[in-house]
Amino acid sequence: MSLISMTQHLDMLRAIAGRTRLPIVADIDTGYGNAINVIHAITEYERAGASAVVIEDKTFPKITSLVADGGQHLLRVEELQGKIEAAITARSDPDFLVIARTEALIASLGEAEALHRAARLCGGWRGHDPDPFEKGKSFRDRKLFARLDRSGAAGDRAERLP
């Protein structure tokens, strides 16, 4: 579960954005609910000074992957695609990035499912970039992502922030 609310997260983002010109990537976990909540979140995070957001494929409310036996439940890929589409539609700046992340490996769904989800999430949208791996994953997992990238499954990847 989130330990801070969206309001608290936005307050901290505003404080950081007011003191730097560096691009800020905000991890908004599940987007605070369904696609309607994602639309509201994108509007608020963009207004607060984020240059990008990361949305993951866990169910809401989120159970952190750091909790033992956290019971990692993931959304259907189609539902996350709907959230990503809502986020891209809601942004006012076309350079604002929406980054989709799958936690299929953390949920022990295996390499094939992680690749399948990442490929589906990359389905041709410009302006978002897949990050299928969470912190602490192995070199083998990083090689898997590199394989996805080289295979062309990532499609038309967004430009990286400077």
PDB file of C-alpha atoms in Angstrom:
ATOM      1  CA  MET A   1       0.000   0.000   0.000  1.00  0.00           C
ATOM      2  CA  SER A   2       1.085   3.554  -0.583  1.00  0.00           C
ATOM      3  CA  LEU A   3       2.335   5.272   2.514  1.00  0.00           C
ATOM      4  CA  ILE A   4       1.665   8.759   1.166  1.00  0.00           C
ATOM      5  CA  SER A   5      -1.315  10.148  -0.682  1.00  0.00           C
ATOM      6  CA  MET A   6      -1.289  11.614  -4.173  1.00  0.00           C
ATOM      7  CA  THR A   7      -1.643  15.071  -2.581  1.00  0.00           C
ATOM      8  CA  GLN A   8       1.476  14.529  -0.457  1.00  0.00           C
ATOM      9  CA  HIS A   9       3.389  13.167  -3.448  1.00  0.00           C
ATOM     10  CA  LEU A  10       2.372  16.202  -5.518  1.00  0.00           C
ATOM     11  CA  ASP A  11       3.438  18.584  -2.723  1.00  0.00           C
ATOM     12  CA  MET A  12       6.906  17.010  -2.731  1.00  0.00           C
ATOM     13  CA  LEU A  13       7.040  17.105  -6.528  1.00  0.00           C
ATOM     14  CA  ARG A  14       6.188  20.829  -6.520  1.00  0.00           C
ATOM     15  CA  ALA A  15       8.922  21.489  -3.944  1.00  0.00           C
ATOM     16  CA  ILE A  16      11.499  19.654  -6.077  1.00  0.00           C
ATOM     17  CA  ALA A  17      10.314  21.212  -9.355  1.00  0.00           C
ATOM     18  CA  GLY A  18      10.595  24.661  -7.799  1.00  0.00           C
ATOM     19  CA  ARG A  19      14.287  24.093  -7.128  1.00  0.00           C
ATOM     20  CA  THR A  20      15.559  22.412 -10.302  1.00  0.00           C
ATOM     21  CA  ARG A  21      15.316  22.642 -14.054  1.00  0.00           C
ATOM     22  CA  LEU A  22      16.193  18.968 -14.464  1.00  0.00           C
ATOM     23  CA  PRO A  23      13.448  16.720 -15.861  1.00  0.00           C
ATOM     24  CA  ILE A  24      11.538  14.891 -13.122  1.00  0.00           C
ATOM     25  CA  VAL A  25      10.110  11.396 -13.568  1.00  0.00           C
ATOM     26  CA  ALA A  26       7.335  10.647 -11.064  1.00  0.00           C
ATOM     27  CA  ASP A  27       6.454   7.047 -10.260  1.00  0.00           C
ATOM     28  CA  ILE A  28       2.672   7.063  -9.851  1.00  0.00           C
ATOM     29  CA  ASP A  29       2.445   3.318  -9.227  1.00  0.00           C
ATOM     30  CA  THR A  30      -0.947   2.165 -10.502  1.00  0.00           C
ATOM     31  CA  GLY A  31      -2.132   5.644 -11.515  1.00  0.00           C
ATOM     32  CA  TYR A  32      -4.331   5.819  -8.388  1.00  0.00           C
ATOM     33  CA  GLY A  33      -7.081   3.602  -9.784  1.00  0.00           C
ATOM     34  CA  ASN A  34      -8.750   3.200 -13.161  1.00  0.00           C
ATOM     35  CA  ALA A  35      -8.369   5.224 -16.382  1.00  0.00           C
ATOM     36  CA  ILE A  36     -10.531   8.067 -14.999  1.00  0.00           C
ATOM     37  CA  ASN A  37      -8.166   8.427 -12.018  1.00  0.00           C
ATOM     38  CA  VAL A  38      -5.184   8.315 -14.401  1.00  0.00           C
ATOM     39  CA  ILE A  39      -6.599  11.267 -16.368  1.00  0.00           C
ATOM     40  CA  HIS A  40      -6.827  13.300 -13.145  1.00  0.00           C
ATOM     41  CA  ALA A  41      -3.338  12.177 -12.039  1.00  0.00           C
ATOM     42  CA  ILE A  42      -1.702  13.121 -15.356  1.00  0.00           C
ATOM     43  CA  THR A  43      -3.251  16.587 -15.254  1.00  0.00           C
ATOM     44  CA  GLU A  44      -2.021  17.126 -11.693  1.00  0.00           C
ATOM     45  CA  TYR A  45       1.476  15.680 -12.175  1.00  0.00           C
ATOM     46  CA  GLU A  46       2.052  17.651 -15.357  1.00  0.00           C
ATOM     47  CA  ARG A  47       0.850  20.855 -13.646  1.00  0.00           C
ATOM     48  CA  ALA A  48       3.115  20.128 -10.644  1.00  0.00           C
ATOM     49  CA  GLY A  49       6.225  19.987 -12.832  1.00  0.00           C
ATOM     50  CA  ALA A  50       6.832  16.351 -13.764  1.00  0.00           C
ATOM     51  CA  SER A  51       8.347  15.662 -17.189  1.00  0.00           C
ATOM     52  CA  ALA A  52       7.212  12.033 -17.155  1.00  0.00           C
ATOM     53  CA  VAL A  53       5.275   9.492 -15.116  1.00  0.00           C
ATOM     54  CA  VAL A  54       5.701   5.759 -14.638  1.00  0.00           C
ATOM     55  CA  ILE A  55       2.562   3.615 -14.449  1.00  0.00           C
ATOM     56  CA  GLU A  56       2.761  -0.082 -13.576  1.00  0.00           C
ATOM     57  CA  ASP A  57       0.474  -3.026 -14.202  1.00  0.00           C
ATOM     58  CA  LYS A  58      -0.377  -3.888 -10.587  1.00  0.00           C
ATOM     59  CA  THR A  59      -3.937  -3.763  -9.331  1.00  0.00           C
ATOM     60  CA  PHE A  60      -5.196  -0.902  -7.171  1.00  0.00           C
ATOM     61  CA  PRO A  61      -4.782  -0.557  -4.270  1.00  0.00           C
ATOM     62  CA  LYS A  62      -1.155  -1.519  -4.741  1.00  0.00           C
ATOM     63  CA  ILE A  63       0.626  -3.984  -2.507  1.00  0.00           C
ATOM     64  CA  THR A  64       4.338  -3.217  -2.630  1.00  0.00           C
ATOM     65  CA  SER A  65       6.665  -5.857  -4.012  1.00  0.00           C
ATOM     66  CA  LEU A  66       8.887  -5.309  -0.961  1.00  0.00           C
ATOM     67  CA  VAL A  67       6.362  -7.014   1.354  1.00  0.00           C
ATOM     68  CA  ALA A  68       6.946 -10.743   1.826  1.00  0.00           C
ATOM     69  CA  ASP A  69       4.049 -12.754   0.402  1.00  0.00           C
ATOM     70  CA  GLY A  70       2.583  -9.519  -0.935  1.00  0.00           C
ATOM     71  CA  GLY A  71       0.372 -11.441  -3.352  1.00  0.00           C
ATOM     72  CA  GLN A  72       1.345  -9.631  -6.536  1.00  0.00           C
ATOM     73  CA  HIS A  73      -1.791  -9.268  -8.670  1.00  0.00           C
ATOM     74  CA  LEU A  74      -1.475  -7.705 -12.119  1.00  0.00           C
ATOM     75  CA  LEU A  75      -4.057  -6.048 -14.327  1.00  0.00           C
ATOM     76  CA  ARG A  76      -5.117  -7.569 -17.592  1.00  0.00           C
ATOM     77  CA  VAL A  77      -2.855  -6.098 -20.281  1.00  0.00           C
ATOM     78  CA  GLU A  78      -5.873  -4.513 -21.977  1.00  0.00           C
ATOM     79  CA  GLU A  79      -6.741  -2.599 -18.805  1.00  0.00           C
ATOM     80  CA  LEU A  80      -3.226  -1.185 -18.496  1.00  0.00           C
ATOM     81  CA  GLN A  81      -3.307  -0.292 -22.196  1.00  0.00           C
ATOM     82  CA  GLY A  82      -6.482   1.679 -21.460  1.00  0.00           C
ATOM     83  CA  LYS A  83      -4.730   3.524 -18.629  1.00  0.00           C
ATOM     84  CA  ILE A  84      -1.761   4.340 -20.873  1.00  0.00           C
ATOM     85  CA  GLU A  85      -4.063   5.569 -23.646  1.00  0.00           C
ATOM     86  CA  ALA A  86      -5.939   7.728 -21.093  1.00  0.00           C
ATOM     87  CA  ALA A  87      -2.640   9.160 -19.820  1.00  0.00           C
ATOM     88  CA  ILE A  88      -1.392   9.987 -23.315  1.00  0.00           C
ATOM     89  CA  THR A  89      -4.705  11.624 -24.198  1.00  0.00           C
ATOM     90  CA  ALA A  90      -4.785  13.626 -20.932  1.00  0.00           C
ATOM     91  CA  ARG A  91      -1.328  15.183 -21.226  1.00  0.00           C
ATOM     92  CA  SER A  92      -1.235  18.739 -22.529  1.00  0.00           C
ATOM     93  CA  ASP A  93       2.466  18.691 -23.509  1.00  0.00           C
ATOM     94  CA  PRO A  94       3.304  16.169 -26.251  1.00  0.00           C
ATOM     95  CA  ASP A  95       6.832  15.906 -24.782  1.00  0.00           C
ATOM     96  CA  PHE A  96       5.456  14.697 -21.429  1.00  0.00           C
ATOM     97  CA  LEU A  97       6.410  11.011 -21.305  1.00  0.00           C
ATOM     98  CA  VAL A  98       4.214   8.175 -20.103  1.00  0.00           C
ATOM     99  CA  ILE A  99       6.346   5.189 -19.100  1.00  0.00           C
ATOM    100  CA  ALA A 100       4.643   1.811 -18.734  1.00  0.00           C
ATOM    101  CA  ARG A 101       6.185  -0.828 -16.488  1.00  0.00           C
ATOM    102  CA  THR A 102       5.278  -4.473 -16.091  1.00  0.00           C
ATOM    103  CA  GLU A 103       5.961  -6.312 -12.880  1.00  0.00           C
ATOM    104  CA  ALA A 104       5.443  -9.756 -14.408  1.00  0.00           C
ATOM    105  CA  LEU A 105       8.859 -10.974 -13.247  1.00  0.00           C
ATOM    106  CA  ILE A 106       8.291  -9.738  -9.697  1.00  0.00           C
ATOM    107  CA  ALA A 107       4.919 -11.509  -9.714  1.00  0.00           C
ATOM    108  CA  SER A 108       6.739 -14.709 -10.791  1.00  0.00           C
ATOM    109  CA  LEU A 109       4.832 -14.939 -14.063  1.00  0.00           C
ATOM    110  CA  GLY A 110       8.015 -15.708 -15.983  1.00  0.00           C
ATOM    111  CA  GLU A 111      10.103 -14.344 -18.807  1.00  0.00           C
ATOM    112  CA  ALA A 112       7.608 -15.136 -21.579  1.00  0.00           C
ATOM    113  CA  GLU A 113       4.805 -13.222 -19.845  1.00  0.00           C
ATOM    114  CA  ALA A 114       7.115 -10.265 -19.137  1.00  0.00           C
ATOM    115  CA  LEU A 115       8.092 -10.099 -22.812  1.00  0.00           C
ATOM    116  CA  HIS A 116       4.469 -10.502 -23.918  1.00  0.00           C
ATOM    117  CA  ARG A 117       3.305  -7.672 -21.646  1.00  0.00           C
ATOM    118  CA  ALA A 118       6.167  -5.373 -22.592  1.00  0.00           C
ATOM    119  CA  ALA A 119       5.549  -5.947 -26.301  1.00  0.00           C
ATOM    120  CA  ARG A 120       1.803  -5.295 -25.899  1.00  0.00           C
ATOM    121  CA  LEU A 121       2.465  -2.144 -23.878  1.00  0.00           C
ATOM    122  CA  CYS A 122       4.785  -0.841 -26.582  1.00  0.00           C
ATOM    123  CA  GLY A 123       2.150  -1.405 -29.238  1.00  0.00           C
ATOM    124  CA  GLY A 124       3.091   1.524 -31.429  1.00  0.00           C
ATOM    125  CA  TRP A 125       2.393   4.450 -29.100  1.00  0.00           C
ATOM    126  CA  ARG A 126       4.865   7.268 -29.414  1.00  0.00           C
ATOM    127  CA  GLY A 127       5.709   9.018 -26.181  1.00  0.00           C
ATOM    128  CA  HIS A 128       6.036   6.134 -23.775  1.00  0.00           C
ATOM    129  CA  ASP A 129       8.891   3.811 -23.028  1.00  0.00           C
ATOM    130  CA  PRO A 130       8.811   0.326 -21.488  1.00  0.00           C
ATOM    131  CA  ASP A 131      10.576  -0.321 -18.204  1.00  0.00           C
ATOM    132  CA  PRO A 132       9.634  -3.929 -17.477  1.00  0.00           C
ATOM    133  CA  PHE A 133      11.994  -4.338 -14.534  1.00  0.00           C
ATOM    134  CA  GLU A 134      11.919  -3.041 -11.004  1.00  0.00           C
ATOM    135  CA  LYS A 135      14.944  -2.169  -8.915  1.00  0.00           C
ATOM    136  CA  GLY A 136      17.110  -5.024  -7.674  1.00  0.00           C
ATOM    137  CA  LYS A 137      16.559  -7.336 -10.608  1.00  0.00           C
ATOM    138  CA  SER A 138      19.380  -9.449 -11.906  1.00  0.00           C
ATOM    139  CA  PHE A 139      21.731  -8.947 -14.816  1.00  0.00           C
ATOM    140  CA  ARG A 140      19.888 -11.812 -16.540  1.00  0.00           C
ATOM    141  CA  ASP A 141      16.680  -9.762 -16.332  1.00  0.00           C
ATOM    142  CA  ARG A 142      18.439  -6.724 -17.774  1.00  0.00           C
ATOM    143  CA  LYS A 143      19.680  -8.890 -20.665  1.00  0.00           C
ATOM    144  CA  LEU A 144      16.071  -9.980 -21.235  1.00  0.00           C
ATOM    145  CA  PHE A 145      15.047  -6.331 -21.598  1.00  0.00           C
ATOM    146  CA  ALA A 146      17.950  -5.722 -23.989  1.00  0.00           C
ATOM    147  CA  ARG A 147      16.742  -8.701 -26.037  1.00  0.00           C
ATOM    148  CA  LEU A 148      13.256  -7.184 -26.175  1.00  0.00           C
ATOM    149  CA  ASP A 149      14.729  -3.873 -27.296  1.00  0.00           C
ATOM    150  CA  ARG A 150      16.884  -5.438 -30.040  1.00  0.00           C
ATOM    151  CA  SER A 151      14.057  -7.670 -31.233  1.00  0.00           C
ATOM    152  CA  GLY A 152      12.086  -4.643 -32.347  1.00  0.00           C
ATOM    153  CA  ALA A 153       9.229  -5.472 -29.983  1.00  0.00           C
ATOM    154  CA  ALA A 154       9.646  -2.019 -28.486  1.00  0.00           C
ATOM    155  CA  GLY A 155       8.480  -0.510 -31.755  1.00  0.00           C
ATOM    156  CA  ASP A 156       8.887   3.246 -32.103  1.00  0.00           C
ATOM    157  CA  ARG A 157      10.502   3.995 -28.741  1.00  0.00           C
ATOM    158  CA  ALA A 158      10.268   7.449 -27.268  1.00  0.00           C
ATOM    159  CA  GLU A 159      13.357   9.612 -27.103  1.00  0.00           C
ATOM    160  CA  ARG A 160      15.072   9.521 -23.707  1.00  0.00           C
ATOM    161  CA  LEU A 161      15.045  12.592 -21.508  1.00  0.00           C
ATOM    162  CA  PRO A 162      18.396  14.433 -21.426  1.00  0.00           C
TER     163      PRO A 162
END
